[in-house]
Amino acid sequence: TILESLKKDDASFTGDGYVSKTILESLKKDDASFTGDGYVSLSIIYLTFSLFNWLAPSFIASTGPRAAMVVGSLIYILFMLSFLYPMTWLLYTASALLGFGAAILWTGQGALLARCSDSSNISRNSGIFWALLQCNMFFGNLFVYFAFRNKSHIDEQTRLFVIIVLSAVGFIGVVFLIALIRVPDNSEMADTDTNIPQSGWASAWYAFVSSAKLFITRDMILLTLTFVYTGLELSFFSGVYGPSVGFTEKIHETPKEYVGLIGICIGIGGVTAGTVFGILGSKTVRFGRDPVVITAYVIHLTAFALIYLNLPDNAPFKETEDVSYIDPPKIWLALLCALLLGLGDGSYNTQIYSMLAGVFVKQSAAAFALFKFTQSVAAAVAFYYSYHLGLGIQLAILVVFATLGT
């Protein structure tokens, strides 16, 4: 969203982000000389993210998960601050750097989750982690909703206010991370790759080789299909669906203000899934993972069908007065679909997290790095084709990979 406004005030700026597609189009209205699309920025992020995931286990082997999480979090803040100086080269450089920060942050989180858990509570801890993670979708988008409310154009003052507040909250989070996070010295689920008494370079090389060997095992190859689907649906709900609602002019008098609410509903769905499989993990785990995954599959298919009926095919690209099968499109149905997307995504991811930390007990850093590698490659590809393919084809791709992944 922020990037869209940046374009209005600076012709040299190009880029996009979670709600950014909405703002980018607004910026183009103010500056006809501006060209560029935010899907490029997102593709760069996920492409570098995927590549650096191969190095993340080596980095964690040298520094430990806590230091990796701190460094990764600081890079996230630097990325947000780069929006204060809207320049094309700075955005794309920051996007590439963010790929590295995301790789070590996500892999570090996975390794820490495994170290702080055992076989009896990994499902519960994975659910709690996912519920807390999804709170960012709720509180962040709630803030953006009120900041952008009743505004068809996001002015520079509003944009700078949002950037500064979100950066400050991120910095406070890093302070708490440094002050409160402790890594257990011994755990039945500790990563063997990070405990080998070797030199820093030798330990890093061992972690890389271990990741490569794990990647070609039968179980990991089969899981790749599931990982790919999570990347495709991640790109859809985080970068395509919200702007598509904002661009559908007949859905509401001021559709752009609902982009933030879309994110909130996605977050509520994710928190709900994490809470159910976290707090109630000991009860749901007795039935195994199959019912949870199949339920998530049905939820997502339902959401895709409703989205197809509710939004026009050209909604991902720009403002449109076209309609789909439901005329006029319903905003309440769009919000319901957002809730279903978050609920299904949370159900998939809680099972993946508990499985990776529980099954790949002694290679948790490598397992999570490979998961994020495959997921981010799929997301990068999806963000690229999102710029070229209509909503119907995008949904069809999701249906195919949801079936294979499930």
mmCIF file of C-alpha atoms in Angstrom:
data_model
loop_
_atom_site.group_PDB
_atom_site.id
_atom_site.type_symbol
_atom_site.label_atom_id
_atom_site.label_comp_id
_atom_site.label_asym_id
_atom_site.label_seq_id
_atom_site.Cartn_x
_atom_site.Cartn_y
_atom_site.Cartn_z
ATOM 1 C CA THR A 1 0.000 0.000 0.000
ATOM 2 C CA ILE A 2 2.804 2.362 0.950
ATOM 3 C CA LEU A 3 4.667 1.778 -2.303
ATOM 4 C CA GLU A 4 1.638 2.794 -4.370
ATOM 5 C CA SER A 5 1.603 6.209 -2.663
ATOM 6 C CA LEU A 6 5.348 6.603 -3.031
ATOM 7 C CA LYS A 7 4.938 6.502 -6.779
ATOM 8 C CA LYS A 8 2.648 9.511 -6.647
ATOM 9 C CA ASP A 9 5.269 11.677 -4.996
ATOM 10 C CA ASP A 10 8.437 10.420 -6.717
ATOM 11 C CA ALA A 11 8.620 9.409 -10.373
ATOM 12 C CA SER A 12 11.825 7.445 -9.747
ATOM 13 C CA PHE A 13 10.181 5.028 -7.348
ATOM 14 C CA THR A 14 8.820 1.606 -8.311
ATOM 15 C CA GLY A 15 7.739 -1.310 -6.177
ATOM 16 C CA ASP A 16 4.976 -3.074 -4.333
ATOM 17 C CA GLY A 17 4.134 -4.931 -1.130
ATOM 18 C CA TYR A 18 1.277 -6.613 0.752
ATOM 19 C CA VAL A 19 -1.247 -3.824 0.214
ATOM 20 C CA SER A 20 1.143 -1.955 -2.047
ATOM 21 C CA LYS A 21 -0.515 -2.765 -5.362
ATOM 22 C CA THR A 22 -3.424 -0.589 -4.306
ATOM 23 C CA ILE A 23 -1.226 2.416 -3.588
ATOM 24 C CA LEU A 24 1.013 1.940 -6.613
ATOM 25 C CA GLU A 25 -1.919 2.526 -8.936
ATOM 26 C CA SER A 26 -2.832 5.674 -7.005
ATOM 27 C CA LEU A 27 0.711 6.979 -7.423
ATOM 28 C CA LYS A 28 0.514 6.476 -11.175
ATOM 29 C CA LYS A 29 -2.454 8.826 -11.287
ATOM 30 C CA ASP A 30 -0.341 11.617 -9.791
ATOM 31 C CA ASP A 31 2.726 10.989 -11.925
ATOM 32 C CA ALA A 32 2.269 9.804 -15.503
ATOM 33 C CA SER A 33 6.019 9.315 -15.902
ATOM 34 C CA PHE A 34 6.114 6.599 -13.263
ATOM 35 C CA THR A 35 6.381 2.997 -14.483
ATOM 36 C CA GLY A 36 6.889 -0.219 -12.601
ATOM 37 C CA ASP A 37 5.001 -2.825 -10.650
ATOM 38 C CA GLY A 38 5.303 -4.099 -7.120
ATOM 39 C CA TYR A 39 5.100 -7.752 -8.112
ATOM 40 C CA VAL A 40 8.695 -7.279 -9.326
ATOM 41 C CA SER A 41 9.790 -6.274 -5.825
ATOM 42 C CA LEU A 42 7.996 -9.237 -4.301
ATOM 43 C CA SER A 43 9.542 -11.570 -6.864
ATOM 44 C CA ILE A 44 13.017 -10.293 -5.970
ATOM 45 C CA ILE A 45 12.326 -10.819 -2.275
ATOM 46 C CA TYR A 46 11.163 -14.386 -2.701
ATOM 47 C CA LEU A 47 13.833 -15.263 -5.255
ATOM 48 C CA THR A 48 16.689 -14.141 -2.989
ATOM 49 C CA PHE A 49 14.840 -15.647 -0.041
ATOM 50 C CA SER A 50 14.853 -19.005 -1.784
ATOM 51 C CA LEU A 51 18.563 -18.828 -2.634
ATOM 52 C CA PHE A 52 19.689 -17.698 0.815
ATOM 53 C CA ASN A 53 17.727 -20.486 2.458
ATOM 54 C CA TRP A 54 20.525 -22.801 1.334
ATOM 55 C CA LEU A 55 22.993 -20.729 3.363
ATOM 56 C CA ALA A 56 20.729 -20.184 6.385
ATOM 57 C CA PRO A 57 21.623 -23.487 8.146
ATOM 58 C CA SER A 58 25.313 -22.630 7.752
ATOM 59 C CA PHE A 59 24.717 -19.166 9.213
ATOM 60 C CA ILE A 60 22.798 -20.624 12.155
ATOM 61 C CA ALA A 61 25.478 -23.263 12.690
ATOM 62 C CA SER A 62 27.944 -20.416 13.234
ATOM 63 C CA THR A 63 25.775 -17.959 15.197
ATOM 64 C CA GLY A 64 22.928 -19.939 16.747
ATOM 65 C CA PRO A 65 19.198 -19.378 16.118
ATOM 66 C CA ARG A 66 18.830 -16.423 18.496
ATOM 67 C CA ALA A 67 21.467 -14.260 16.795
ATOM 68 C CA ALA A 68 20.074 -15.201 13.380
ATOM 69 C CA MET A 69 16.607 -14.062 14.419
ATOM 70 C CA VAL A 70 17.940 -10.724 15.689
ATOM 71 C CA VAL A 71 19.903 -10.017 12.509
ATOM 72 C CA GLY A 72 16.984 -11.051 10.306
ATOM 73 C CA SER A 73 14.573 -8.837 12.246
ATOM 74 C CA LEU A 74 16.845 -5.797 11.924
ATOM 75 C CA ILE A 75 16.987 -6.302 8.159
ATOM 76 C CA TYR A 76 13.177 -6.265 8.080
ATOM 77 C CA ILE A 77 13.222 -2.870 9.790
ATOM 78 C CA LEU A 78 15.808 -1.529 7.333
ATOM 79 C CA PHE A 79 13.549 -2.641 4.493
ATOM 80 C CA MET A 80 10.621 -0.689 5.914
ATOM 81 C CA LEU A 81 12.775 2.398 6.457
ATOM 82 C CA SER A 82 13.873 2.306 2.807
ATOM 83 C CA PHE A 83 10.356 3.508 1.932
ATOM 84 C CA LEU A 84 11.261 6.874 3.427
ATOM 85 C CA TYR A 85 13.503 7.433 0.398
ATOM 86 C CA PRO A 86 11.513 6.226 -2.626
ATOM 87 C CA MET A 87 14.088 5.252 -5.246
ATOM 88 C CA THR A 88 13.978 2.309 -7.598
ATOM 89 C CA TRP A 89 17.509 1.057 -6.981
ATOM 90 C CA LEU A 90 17.070 1.372 -3.208
ATOM 91 C CA LEU A 91 13.801 -0.560 -3.217
ATOM 92 C CA TYR A 92 15.196 -3.444 -5.255
ATOM 93 C CA THR A 93 18.428 -3.533 -3.267
ATOM 94 C CA ALA A 94 16.460 -3.569 -0.028
ATOM 95 C CA SER A 95 14.221 -6.290 -1.480
ATOM 96 C CA ALA A 96 17.242 -8.481 -2.229
ATOM 97 C CA LEU A 97 18.661 -7.840 1.244
ATOM 98 C CA LEU A 98 15.313 -8.692 2.791
ATOM 99 C CA GLY A 99 15.515 -12.104 1.137
ATOM 100 C CA PHE A 100 18.623 -12.831 3.191
ATOM 101 C CA GLY A 101 17.053 -11.496 6.392
ATOM 102 C CA ALA A 102 13.915 -13.553 5.860
ATOM 103 C CA ALA A 103 15.922 -16.733 5.260
ATOM 104 C CA ILE A 104 17.884 -16.571 8.502
ATOM 105 C CA LEU A 105 14.886 -15.314 10.498
ATOM 106 C CA TRP A 106 12.484 -18.075 9.402
ATOM 107 C CA THR A 107 15.067 -20.831 9.647
ATOM 108 C CA GLY A 108 16.168 -19.542 13.045
ATOM 109 C CA GLN A 109 12.574 -19.545 14.267
ATOM 110 C CA GLY A 110 12.101 -23.125 13.137
ATOM 111 C CA ALA A 111 15.317 -24.276 14.810
ATOM 112 C CA LEU A 112 14.421 -22.458 18.025
ATOM 113 C CA LEU A 113 10.916 -23.943 18.004
ATOM 114 C CA ALA A 114 12.409 -27.425 17.743
ATOM 115 C CA ARG A 115 14.918 -26.779 20.528
ATOM 116 C CA CYS A 116 12.238 -25.490 22.884
ATOM 117 C CA SER A 117 9.939 -28.465 22.285
ATOM 118 C CA ASP A 118 9.832 -32.194 22.705
ATOM 119 C CA SER A 119 7.782 -34.942 21.118
ATOM 120 C CA SER A 120 4.908 -34.427 23.569
ATOM 121 C CA ASN A 121 4.349 -30.715 22.999
ATOM 122 C CA ILE A 122 5.617 -29.914 19.494
ATOM 123 C CA SER A 123 2.074 -29.820 18.030
ATOM 124 C CA ARG A 124 0.917 -27.459 20.765
ATOM 125 C CA ASN A 125 3.957 -25.201 20.434
ATOM 126 C CA SER A 126 3.653 -25.085 16.632
ATOM 127 C CA GLY A 127 0.024 -24.000 16.941
ATOM 128 C CA ILE A 128 0.819 -21.311 19.497
ATOM 129 C CA PHE A 129 3.691 -20.038 17.350
ATOM 130 C CA TRP A 130 1.465 -19.815 14.289
ATOM 131 C CA ALA A 131 -1.343 -18.080 16.197
ATOM 132 C CA LEU A 132 1.052 -15.448 17.534
ATOM 133 C CA LEU A 133 2.622 -15.037 14.111
ATOM 134 C CA GLN A 134 -0.742 -14.370 12.493
ATOM 135 C CA CYS A 135 -1.523 -11.638 15.017
ATOM 136 C CA ASN A 136 0.595 -9.365 12.819
ATOM 137 C CA MET A 137 -2.049 -9.728 10.109
ATOM 138 C CA PHE A 138 -4.700 -8.558 12.557
ATOM 139 C CA PHE A 139 -3.054 -5.684 14.414
ATOM 140 C CA GLY A 140 -0.968 -4.419 11.485
ATOM 141 C CA ASN A 141 -3.886 -4.295 9.088
ATOM 142 C CA LEU A 142 -6.197 -2.838 11.730
ATOM 143 C CA PHE A 143 -3.745 0.030 12.100
ATOM 144 C CA VAL A 144 -3.510 0.447 8.331
ATOM 145 C CA TYR A 145 -7.310 0.338 8.035
ATOM 146 C CA PHE A 146 -7.795 3.287 10.372
ATOM 147 C CA ALA A 147 -4.822 5.175 8.915
ATOM 148 C CA PHE A 148 -6.151 4.835 5.356
ATOM 149 C CA ARG A 149 -9.842 5.028 6.156
ATOM 150 C CA ASN A 150 -11.932 7.156 3.784
ATOM 151 C CA LYS A 151 -8.860 7.955 1.679
ATOM 152 C CA SER A 152 -8.885 7.195 -2.031
ATOM 153 C CA HIS A 153 -5.335 8.570 -2.211
ATOM 154 C CA ILE A 154 -2.686 7.897 0.442
ATOM 155 C CA ASP A 155 -0.910 11.214 0.897
ATOM 156 C CA GLU A 156 2.760 11.563 1.844
ATOM 157 C CA GLN A 157 2.051 12.529 5.467
ATOM 158 C CA THR A 158 -0.090 9.423 6.046
ATOM 159 C CA ARG A 159 2.459 7.231 4.322
ATOM 160 C CA LEU A 160 5.362 8.497 6.437
ATOM 161 C CA PHE A 161 3.282 8.118 9.607
ATOM 162 C CA VAL A 162 2.546 4.459 8.820
ATOM 163 C CA ILE A 163 6.182 3.701 7.967
ATOM 164 C CA ILE A 164 7.538 5.266 11.141
ATOM 165 C CA VAL A 165 4.984 3.588 13.417
ATOM 166 C CA LEU A 166 5.476 0.126 11.922
ATOM 167 C CA SER A 167 9.277 0.505 12.023
ATOM 168 C CA ALA A 168 9.113 1.572 15.681
ATOM 169 C CA VAL A 169 6.952 -1.425 16.567
ATOM 170 C CA GLY A 170 9.421 -3.673 14.760
ATOM 171 C CA PHE A 171 12.333 -2.210 16.707
ATOM 172 C CA ILE A 172 10.510 -2.752 20.008
ATOM 173 C CA GLY A 173 9.992 -6.362 18.947
ATOM 174 C CA VAL A 174 13.732 -6.783 18.385
ATOM 175 C CA VAL A 175 14.453 -5.366 21.840
ATOM 176 C CA PHE A 176 12.119 -7.928 23.413
ATOM 177 C CA LEU A 177 13.683 -10.646 21.269
ATOM 178 C CA ILE A 178 17.155 -9.803 22.588
ATOM 179 C CA ALA A 179 15.978 -9.466 26.177
ATOM 180 C CA LEU A 180 13.681 -12.466 26.508
ATOM 181 C CA ILE A 181 14.591 -15.257 24.085
ATOM 182 C CA ARG A 182 16.733 -18.003 25.596
ATOM 183 C CA VAL A 183 17.986 -21.047 23.704
ATOM 184 C CA PRO A 184 18.028 -24.290 25.745
ATOM 185 C CA ASP A 185 21.453 -25.898 25.975
ATOM 186 C CA ASN A 186 20.110 -29.433 25.811
ATOM 187 C CA SER A 187 16.979 -30.774 24.196
ATOM 188 C CA GLU A 188 15.896 -34.098 22.772
ATOM 189 C CA MET A 189 15.046 -32.147 19.624
ATOM 190 C CA ALA A 190 18.265 -30.141 19.414
ATOM 191 C CA ASP A 191 19.764 -29.883 15.948
ATOM 192 C CA THR A 192 22.787 -32.147 15.607
ATOM 193 C CA ASP A 193 24.199 -29.990 12.811
ATOM 194 C CA THR A 194 24.692 -27.061 15.165
ATOM 195 C CA ASN A 195 26.298 -29.140 17.913
ATOM 196 C CA ILE A 196 29.250 -30.577 16.009
ATOM 197 C CA PRO A 197 32.516 -29.310 17.553
ATOM 198 C CA GLN A 198 34.178 -27.955 14.417
ATOM 199 C CA SER A 199 35.566 -24.639 13.251
ATOM 200 C CA GLY A 200 33.125 -22.039 12.026
ATOM 201 C CA TRP A 201 33.749 -22.680 8.311
ATOM 202 C CA ALA A 202 33.746 -26.458 8.735
ATOM 203 C CA SER A 203 30.507 -26.351 10.697
ATOM 204 C CA ALA A 204 28.904 -24.095 8.085
ATOM 205 C CA TRP A 205 29.989 -26.397 5.239
ATOM 206 C CA TYR A 206 28.701 -29.448 7.111
ATOM 207 C CA ALA A 207 25.318 -27.763 7.549
ATOM 208 C CA PHE A 208 25.138 -26.977 3.829
ATOM 209 C CA VAL A 209 26.025 -30.523 2.786
ATOM 210 C CA SER A 210 23.541 -31.935 5.296
ATOM 211 C CA SER A 211 20.780 -29.747 3.819
ATOM 212 C CA ALA A 212 21.595 -30.902 0.296
ATOM 213 C CA LYS A 213 21.474 -34.572 1.326
ATOM 214 C CA LEU A 214 18.172 -34.086 3.145
ATOM 215 C CA PHE A 215 16.677 -32.348 0.107
ATOM 216 C CA ILE A 216 16.988 -35.481 -2.069
ATOM 217 C CA THR A 217 15.486 -37.909 0.435
ATOM 218 C CA ARG A 218 12.182 -39.562 -0.454
ATOM 219 C CA ASP A 219 10.137 -37.856 2.249
ATOM 220 C CA MET A 220 11.426 -34.374 1.459
ATOM 221 C CA ILE A 221 10.882 -34.833 -2.279
ATOM 222 C CA LEU A 222 7.263 -35.845 -1.653
ATOM 223 C CA LEU A 223 6.751 -32.925 0.715
ATOM 224 C CA THR A 224 7.956 -30.546 -1.981
ATOM 225 C CA LEU A 225 4.505 -30.600 -3.614
ATOM 226 C CA THR A 226 2.907 -29.454 -0.378
ATOM 227 C CA PHE A 227 5.554 -26.782 0.126
ATOM 228 C CA VAL A 228 4.991 -25.501 -3.412
ATOM 229 C CA TYR A 229 1.267 -25.135 -2.778
ATOM 230 C CA THR A 230 1.821 -23.142 0.418
ATOM 231 C CA GLY A 231 4.041 -20.780 -1.576
ATOM 232 C CA LEU A 232 1.457 -20.305 -4.316
ATOM 233 C CA GLU A 233 -1.404 -19.644 -1.918
ATOM 234 C CA LEU A 234 0.843 -17.403 0.213
ATOM 235 C CA SER A 235 1.503 -15.160 -2.773
ATOM 236 C CA PHE A 236 -2.202 -15.119 -3.619
ATOM 237 C CA PHE A 237 -3.557 -14.051 -0.245
ATOM 238 C CA SER A 238 -0.636 -11.752 0.618
ATOM 239 C CA GLY A 239 -0.194 -9.935 -2.675
ATOM 240 C CA VAL A 240 -3.102 -10.574 -5.030
ATOM 241 C CA TYR A 241 -6.391 -11.022 -3.221
ATOM 242 C CA GLY A 242 -6.417 -7.813 -1.160
ATOM 243 C CA PRO A 243 -5.605 -5.516 -4.096
ATOM 244 C CA SER A 244 -8.119 -7.402 -6.259
ATOM 245 C CA VAL A 245 -10.859 -6.459 -3.812
ATOM 246 C CA GLY A 246 -9.573 -2.878 -3.687
ATOM 247 C CA PHE A 247 -9.641 -2.619 -7.484
ATOM 248 C CA THR A 248 -13.213 -3.942 -7.827
ATOM 249 C CA GLU A 249 -15.042 -0.625 -7.823
ATOM 250 C CA LYS A 250 -18.570 -2.009 -7.791
ATOM 251 C CA ILE A 251 -17.981 -3.963 -4.584
ATOM 252 C CA HIS A 252 -18.237 -0.799 -2.439
ATOM 253 C CA GLU A 253 -18.197 2.994 -2.708
ATOM 254 C CA THR A 254 -14.688 3.077 -1.236
ATOM 255 C CA PRO A 255 -13.286 -0.411 -1.863
ATOM 256 C CA LYS A 256 -9.649 0.469 -1.066
ATOM 257 C CA GLU A 257 -10.374 0.976 2.605
ATOM 258 C CA TYR A 258 -11.391 -2.681 2.782
ATOM 259 C CA VAL A 259 -7.956 -3.888 1.716
ATOM 260 C CA GLY A 260 -6.831 -3.586 5.336
ATOM 261 C CA LEU A 261 -9.921 -5.457 6.511
ATOM 262 C CA ILE A 262 -9.093 -8.254 4.075
ATOM 263 C CA GLY A 263 -5.755 -8.648 5.824
ATOM 264 C CA ILE A 264 -7.460 -8.581 9.220
ATOM 265 C CA CYS A 265 -9.837 -11.379 8.210
ATOM 266 C CA ILE A 266 -6.947 -13.449 6.869
ATOM 267 C CA GLY A 267 -5.184 -12.904 10.177
ATOM 268 C CA ILE A 268 -8.261 -13.917 12.176
ATOM 269 C CA GLY A 269 -8.433 -17.143 10.190
ATOM 270 C CA GLY A 270 -4.750 -17.850 10.814
ATOM 271 C CA VAL A 271 -5.014 -17.083 14.538
ATOM 272 C CA THR A 272 -8.080 -19.315 14.796
ATOM 273 C CA ALA A 273 -6.267 -22.229 13.155
ATOM 274 C CA GLY A 274 -3.212 -21.746 15.347
ATOM 275 C CA THR A 275 -5.313 -21.511 18.487
ATOM 276 C CA VAL A 276 -7.363 -24.600 17.702
ATOM 277 C CA PHE A 277 -4.325 -26.726 16.900
ATOM 278 C CA GLY A 278 -2.238 -25.117 19.628
ATOM 279 C CA ILE A 279 -4.394 -24.969 22.739
ATOM 280 C CA LEU A 280 -6.374 -28.021 21.626
ATOM 281 C CA GLY A 281 -3.357 -29.730 20.065
ATOM 282 C CA SER A 282 -3.391 -32.622 22.509
ATOM 283 C CA LYS A 283 -6.987 -33.406 21.494
ATOM 284 C CA THR A 284 -6.710 -32.914 17.733
ATOM 285 C CA VAL A 285 -3.418 -34.792 17.401
ATOM 286 C CA ARG A 286 -5.044 -38.079 18.431
ATOM 287 C CA PHE A 287 -6.831 -38.174 15.063
ATOM 288 C CA GLY A 288 -3.607 -37.573 13.142
ATOM 289 C CA ARG A 289 -2.825 -34.894 10.580
ATOM 290 C CA ASP A 290 -4.930 -36.249 7.715
ATOM 291 C CA PRO A 291 -8.303 -34.830 8.873
ATOM 292 C CA VAL A 292 -6.760 -31.403 9.457
ATOM 293 C CA VAL A 293 -5.084 -31.277 6.045
ATOM 294 C CA ILE A 294 -8.185 -32.523 4.208
ATOM 295 C CA THR A 295 -10.331 -29.952 6.030
ATOM 296 C CA ALA A 296 -7.907 -27.218 5.003
ATOM 297 C CA TYR A 297 -8.149 -28.447 1.407
ATOM 298 C CA VAL A 298 -11.949 -28.245 1.401
ATOM 299 C CA ILE A 299 -11.857 -24.781 3.007
ATOM 300 C CA HIS A 300 -9.493 -23.455 0.346
ATOM 301 C CA LEU A 301 -11.453 -24.964 -2.546
ATOM 302 C CA THR A 302 -14.586 -23.307 -1.174
ATOM 303 C CA ALA A 303 -12.787 -19.971 -0.915
ATOM 304 C CA PHE A 304 -11.424 -20.222 -4.476
ATOM 305 C CA ALA A 305 -14.865 -20.996 -5.892
ATOM 306 C CA LEU A 306 -16.491 -18.065 -4.082
ATOM 307 C CA ILE A 307 -13.712 -15.684 -5.131
ATOM 308 C CA TYR A 308 -14.152 -16.746 -8.752
ATOM 309 C CA LEU A 309 -17.891 -16.026 -8.547
ATOM 310 C CA ASN A 310 -17.466 -12.715 -6.714
ATOM 311 C CA LEU A 311 -14.545 -10.892 -8.372
ATOM 312 C CA PRO A 312 -13.931 -10.050 -12.058
ATOM 313 C CA ASP A 313 -11.100 -11.699 -13.965
ATOM 314 C CA ASN A 314 -9.086 -8.475 -14.405
ATOM 315 C CA ALA A 315 -9.304 -7.435 -10.747
ATOM 316 C CA PRO A 316 -5.625 -8.173 -9.923
ATOM 317 C CA PHE A 317 -4.326 -5.539 -12.346
ATOM 318 C CA LYS A 318 -6.073 -2.186 -11.904
ATOM 319 C CA GLU A 319 -9.353 -0.473 -11.051
ATOM 320 C CA THR A 320 -12.214 -2.116 -12.907
ATOM 321 C CA GLU A 321 -15.960 -1.785 -13.155
ATOM 322 C CA ASP A 322 -16.315 -5.300 -14.550
ATOM 323 C CA VAL A 323 -18.219 -7.938 -12.608
ATOM 324 C CA SER A 324 -18.146 -11.708 -12.397
ATOM 325 C CA TYR A 325 -21.108 -14.031 -11.859
ATOM 326 C CA ILE A 326 -22.334 -12.158 -8.780
ATOM 327 C CA ASP A 327 -23.574 -8.701 -9.802
ATOM 328 C CA PRO A 328 -22.930 -6.542 -7.906
ATOM 329 C CA PRO A 329 -20.047 -8.234 -6.058
ATOM 330 C CA LYS A 330 -20.514 -8.570 -2.293
ATOM 331 C CA ILE A 331 -18.017 -7.116 0.153
ATOM 332 C CA TRP A 332 -19.196 -9.430 2.936
ATOM 333 C CA LEU A 333 -18.458 -12.402 0.700
ATOM 334 C CA ALA A 334 -14.973 -11.029 -0.023
ATOM 335 C CA LEU A 335 -14.312 -10.750 3.713
ATOM 336 C CA LEU A 336 -15.624 -14.284 4.280
ATOM 337 C CA CYS A 337 -13.270 -15.619 1.607
ATOM 338 C CA ALA A 338 -10.374 -13.826 3.308
ATOM 339 C CA LEU A 339 -11.279 -15.558 6.561
ATOM 340 C CA LEU A 340 -11.373 -18.931 4.784
ATOM 341 C CA LEU A 341 -8.007 -18.287 3.127
ATOM 342 C CA GLY A 342 -6.405 -17.567 6.504
ATOM 343 C CA LEU A 343 -8.089 -20.527 8.177
ATOM 344 C CA GLY A 344 -6.933 -22.959 5.494
ATOM 345 C CA ASP A 345 -3.415 -21.521 5.379
ATOM 346 C CA GLY A 346 -3.074 -21.763 9.151
ATOM 347 C CA SER A 347 -4.285 -25.355 9.119
ATOM 348 C CA TYR A 348 -1.731 -26.361 6.493
ATOM 349 C CA ASN A 349 1.162 -24.545 8.142
ATOM 350 C CA THR A 350 0.573 -25.720 11.702
ATOM 351 C CA GLN A 351 0.729 -29.308 10.468
ATOM 352 C CA ILE A 352 3.858 -28.630 8.413
ATOM 353 C CA TYR A 353 5.632 -26.954 11.311
ATOM 354 C CA SER A 354 4.833 -29.683 13.819
ATOM 355 C CA MET A 355 5.769 -32.362 11.289
ATOM 356 C CA LEU A 356 9.119 -30.805 10.350
ATOM 357 C CA ALA A 357 10.105 -30.229 13.968
ATOM 358 C CA GLY A 358 8.853 -33.660 15.003
ATOM 359 C CA VAL A 359 9.902 -35.910 12.120
ATOM 360 C CA PHE A 360 13.195 -34.271 11.188
ATOM 361 C CA VAL A 361 14.194 -34.048 14.809
ATOM 362 C CA LYS A 362 17.958 -33.763 14.463
ATOM 363 C CA GLN A 363 17.987 -31.688 11.280
ATOM 364 C CA SER A 364 15.451 -29.020 12.146
ATOM 365 C CA ALA A 365 17.414 -26.064 10.722
ATOM 366 C CA ALA A 366 17.965 -27.870 7.413
ATOM 367 C CA ALA A 367 14.347 -29.055 7.230
ATOM 368 C CA PHE A 368 12.886 -25.601 7.837
ATOM 369 C CA ALA A 369 15.367 -24.034 5.405
ATOM 370 C CA LEU A 370 14.339 -26.471 2.668
ATOM 371 C CA PHE A 371 10.669 -25.814 3.408
ATOM 372 C CA LYS A 372 11.123 -22.052 3.097
ATOM 373 C CA PHE A 373 13.341 -22.510 0.020
ATOM 374 C CA THR A 374 10.700 -24.479 -1.864
ATOM 375 C CA GLN A 375 7.874 -22.274 -0.637
ATOM 376 C CA SER A 376 9.645 -19.044 -1.580
ATOM 377 C CA VAL A 377 10.587 -20.268 -5.069
ATOM 378 C CA ALA A 378 6.918 -21.067 -5.671
ATOM 379 C CA ALA A 379 5.891 -17.675 -4.280
ATOM 380 C CA ALA A 380 8.384 -15.866 -6.521
ATOM 381 C CA VAL A 381 7.020 -17.668 -9.575
ATOM 382 C CA ALA A 382 3.460 -16.904 -8.490
ATOM 383 C CA PHE A 383 4.156 -13.200 -8.004
ATOM 384 C CA TYR A 384 5.615 -13.126 -11.504
ATOM 385 C CA TYR A 385 2.670 -14.810 -13.234
ATOM 386 C CA SER A 386 0.222 -12.738 -11.159
ATOM 387 C CA TYR A 387 1.228 -9.773 -13.313
ATOM 388 C CA HIS A 388 0.284 -11.609 -16.499
ATOM 389 C CA LEU A 389 -2.554 -14.038 -15.724
ATOM 390 C CA GLY A 390 -6.177 -13.257 -14.962
ATOM 391 C CA LEU A 391 -7.844 -14.162 -11.688
ATOM 392 C CA GLY A 392 -9.552 -17.264 -13.119
ATOM 393 C CA ILE A 393 -6.316 -18.877 -14.320
ATOM 394 C CA GLN A 394 -4.573 -18.045 -11.050
ATOM 395 C CA LEU A 395 -7.347 -19.761 -9.111
ATOM 396 C CA ALA A 396 -7.191 -22.792 -11.414
ATOM 397 C CA ILE A 397 -3.461 -23.140 -10.726
ATOM 398 C CA LEU A 398 -4.161 -23.006 -7.001
ATOM 399 C CA VAL A 399 -6.814 -25.720 -7.279
ATOM 400 C CA VAL A 400 -4.422 -28.072 -9.118
ATOM 401 C CA PHE A 401 -1.572 -27.639 -6.655
ATOM 402 C CA ALA A 402 -3.904 -27.749 -3.640
ATOM 403 C CA THR A 403 -5.018 -31.170 -4.838
ATOM 404 C CA LEU A 404 -1.468 -32.418 -5.415
ATOM 405 C CA GLY A 405 -0.163 -30.904 -2.172
ATOM 406 C CA THR A 406 -2.964 -32.343 -0.077
#
